[in-house]
Each structure stands twice: as structure tokens, then as C-alpha cells.
mmCIF file of C-alpha atoms in Angstrom:
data_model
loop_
_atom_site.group_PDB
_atom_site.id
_atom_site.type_symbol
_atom_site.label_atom_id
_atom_site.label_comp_id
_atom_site.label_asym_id
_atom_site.label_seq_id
_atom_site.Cartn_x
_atom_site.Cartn_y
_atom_site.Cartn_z
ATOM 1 C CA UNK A 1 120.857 37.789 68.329
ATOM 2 C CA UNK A 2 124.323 37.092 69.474
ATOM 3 C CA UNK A 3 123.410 38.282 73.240
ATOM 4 C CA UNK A 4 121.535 34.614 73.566
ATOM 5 C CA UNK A 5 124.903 32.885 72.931
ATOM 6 C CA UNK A 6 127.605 31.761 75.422
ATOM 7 C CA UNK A 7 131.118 34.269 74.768
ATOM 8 C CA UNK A 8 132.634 32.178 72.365
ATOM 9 C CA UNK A 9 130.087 31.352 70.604
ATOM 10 C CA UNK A 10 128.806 34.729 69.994
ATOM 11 C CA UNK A 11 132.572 35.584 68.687
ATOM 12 C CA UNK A 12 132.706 32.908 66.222
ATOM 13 C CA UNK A 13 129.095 33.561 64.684
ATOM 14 C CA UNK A 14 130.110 37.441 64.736
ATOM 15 C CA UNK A 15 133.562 37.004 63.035
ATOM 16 C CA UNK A 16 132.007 34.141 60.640
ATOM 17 C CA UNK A 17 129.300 37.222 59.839
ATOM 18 C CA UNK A 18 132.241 39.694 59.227
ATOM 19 C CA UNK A 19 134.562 36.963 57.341
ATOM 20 C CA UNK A 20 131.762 35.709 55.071
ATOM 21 C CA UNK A 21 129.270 38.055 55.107
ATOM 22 C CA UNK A 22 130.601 41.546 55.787
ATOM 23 C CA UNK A 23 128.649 41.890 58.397
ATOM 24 C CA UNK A 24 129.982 44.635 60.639
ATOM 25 C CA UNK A 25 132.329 45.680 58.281
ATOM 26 C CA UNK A 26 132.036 49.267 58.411
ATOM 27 C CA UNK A 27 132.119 49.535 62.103
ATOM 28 C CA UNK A 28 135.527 47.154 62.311
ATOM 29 C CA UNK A 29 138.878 49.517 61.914
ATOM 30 C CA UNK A 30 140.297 49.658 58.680
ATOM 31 C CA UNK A 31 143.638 49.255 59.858
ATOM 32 C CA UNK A 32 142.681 45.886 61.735
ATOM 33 C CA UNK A 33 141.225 44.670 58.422
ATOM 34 C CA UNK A 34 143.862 45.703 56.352
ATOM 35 C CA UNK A 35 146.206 44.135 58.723
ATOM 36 C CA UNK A 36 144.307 40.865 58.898
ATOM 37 C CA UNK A 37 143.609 40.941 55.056
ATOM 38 C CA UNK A 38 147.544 41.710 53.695
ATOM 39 C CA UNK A 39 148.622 38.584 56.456
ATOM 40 C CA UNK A 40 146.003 36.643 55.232
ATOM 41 C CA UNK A 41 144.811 37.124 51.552
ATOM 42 C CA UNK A 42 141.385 36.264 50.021
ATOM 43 C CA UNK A 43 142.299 35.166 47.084
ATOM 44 C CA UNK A 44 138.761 33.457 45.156
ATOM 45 C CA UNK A 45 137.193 33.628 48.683
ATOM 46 C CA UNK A 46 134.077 34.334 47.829
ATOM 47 C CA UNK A 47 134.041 31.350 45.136
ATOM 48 C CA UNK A 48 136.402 29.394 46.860
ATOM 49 C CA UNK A 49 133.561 29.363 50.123
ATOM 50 C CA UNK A 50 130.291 28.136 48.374
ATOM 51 C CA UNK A 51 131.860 26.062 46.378
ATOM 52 C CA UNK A 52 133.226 24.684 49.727
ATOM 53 C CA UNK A 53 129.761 24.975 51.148
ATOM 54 C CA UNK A 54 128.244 22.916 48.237
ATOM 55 C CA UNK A 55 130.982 20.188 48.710
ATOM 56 C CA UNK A 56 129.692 19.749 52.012
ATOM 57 C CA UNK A 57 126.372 18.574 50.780
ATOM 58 C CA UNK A 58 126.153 18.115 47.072
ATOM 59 C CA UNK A 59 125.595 14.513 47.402
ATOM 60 C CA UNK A 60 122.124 15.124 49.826
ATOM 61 C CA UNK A 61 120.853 18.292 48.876
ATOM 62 C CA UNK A 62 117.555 17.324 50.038
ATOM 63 C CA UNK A 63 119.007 18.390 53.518
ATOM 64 C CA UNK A 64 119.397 21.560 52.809
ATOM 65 C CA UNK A 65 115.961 22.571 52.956
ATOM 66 C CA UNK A 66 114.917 25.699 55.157
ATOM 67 C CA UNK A 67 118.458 26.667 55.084
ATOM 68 C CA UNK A 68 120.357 29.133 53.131
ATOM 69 C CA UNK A 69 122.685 26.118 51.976
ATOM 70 C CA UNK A 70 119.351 25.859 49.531
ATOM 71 C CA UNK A 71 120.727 28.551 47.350
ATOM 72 C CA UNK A 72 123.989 27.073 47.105
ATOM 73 C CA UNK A 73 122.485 23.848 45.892
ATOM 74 C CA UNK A 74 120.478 26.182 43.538
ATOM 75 C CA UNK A 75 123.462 27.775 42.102
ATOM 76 C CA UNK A 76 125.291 24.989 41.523
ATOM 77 C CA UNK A 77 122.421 21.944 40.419
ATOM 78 C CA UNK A 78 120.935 22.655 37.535
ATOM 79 C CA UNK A 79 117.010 22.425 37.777
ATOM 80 C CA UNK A 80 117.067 22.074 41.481
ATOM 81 C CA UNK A 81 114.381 23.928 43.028
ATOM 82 C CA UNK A 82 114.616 24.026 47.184
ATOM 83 C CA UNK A 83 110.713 23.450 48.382
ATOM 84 C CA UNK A 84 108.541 26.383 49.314
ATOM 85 C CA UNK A 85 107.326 25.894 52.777
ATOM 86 C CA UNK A 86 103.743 27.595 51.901
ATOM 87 C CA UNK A 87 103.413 25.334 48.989
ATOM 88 C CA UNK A 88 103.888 22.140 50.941
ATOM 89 C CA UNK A 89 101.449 23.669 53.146
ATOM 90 C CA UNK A 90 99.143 24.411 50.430
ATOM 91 C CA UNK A 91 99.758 21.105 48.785
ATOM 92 C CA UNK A 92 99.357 18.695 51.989
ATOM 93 C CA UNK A 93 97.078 16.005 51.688
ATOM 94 C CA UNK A 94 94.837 16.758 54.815
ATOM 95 C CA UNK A 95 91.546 19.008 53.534
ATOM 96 C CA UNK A 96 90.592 21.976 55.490
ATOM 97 C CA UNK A 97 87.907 21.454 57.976
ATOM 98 C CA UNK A 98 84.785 23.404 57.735
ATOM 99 C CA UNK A 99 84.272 25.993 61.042
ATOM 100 C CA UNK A 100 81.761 24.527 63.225
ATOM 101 C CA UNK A 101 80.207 27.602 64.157
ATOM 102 C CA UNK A 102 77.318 28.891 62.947
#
């Protein structure tokens, strides 16, 4: 995916995918990571992100649909449900047309 992006950009979604996600992790040297990790801790990272995420947009969740901010709004709202996008097919108000041919 990354091969698409300019340099930099490509770095920053790769180390964002290694920082957040693990992405990569294997493959980066364990020395490196223990270096970056001991200089900078992650203490509550993992909370301390989505609930960072969610502060971003708790107030318009509604935009967060077709995202994956849609889980974070689901973990955190009670009752919210993010759309399906085959349901609001399924449910729009247009009615199938019948074929034609015959």
C-alpha cells in the first residue's frame, strides 16, 4: 500500500502501523525497539490512544462512519451502533427495477 505514497508519507503511516498497531513488529530489531521503548515508555498506551481517538470525535460520532474510529465510538457509547453499509443499501427508499428483458 505504502509504495503509492510520497517518502514521508509512507514513513509516518508505516511507523504509525508499528507504534499503534504492531504492524511490522517482528521484522523491526529488538534492540531498536527496546531502545526506543526504555527512552520512551508506554505507559497505558494502548488505553491512553483510543481514549485519545474518541476525544477527537465523541461529540459527532456520526462522522465516524466507514471508518475504524466506528469501533471506538462503539466501545465507548453505550448503545451506539455504527451503520451497516449493506443495510442502508438494503433499506434505501428507491425499489428495484424489474429487468426489461424478456
Amino acid at each position: 500500500m505504502t509504495q503509492y505514497m510520497k517518502p514521508e508519507v509512507a514513513l509516518l503511516f508505516s511507523g504509525v502501523g508499528l507504534d499503534v498497531l504492531g504492524e511490522g513488529f517482528e521484522s523491526f530489531p529488538a534492540d531498536v525497539r527496546e531502545a526506543i521503548v526504555a527512552e520512551y515508555p508506554r505507559v497505558n498506551f494502548k488505553d491512553g490512544i483510543v481514549k485519545a481517538f474518541f476525544g477527537g470525535f465523541e461529540q459527532k460520532p456520526g462522522t465516524t462512519w466507514g471508518t475504524v474510529k466506528a469501533d471506538v465510538c462503539e466501545r465507548f457509547i453505550a448503545g451506539y451502533k455504527s451503520p451497516n453499509f449493506c443495510d442502508l443499501i438494503a433499506n434505501s427508499p428507491f425499489p428495484d427495477s424489474v429487468s426489461r428483458k424478456g
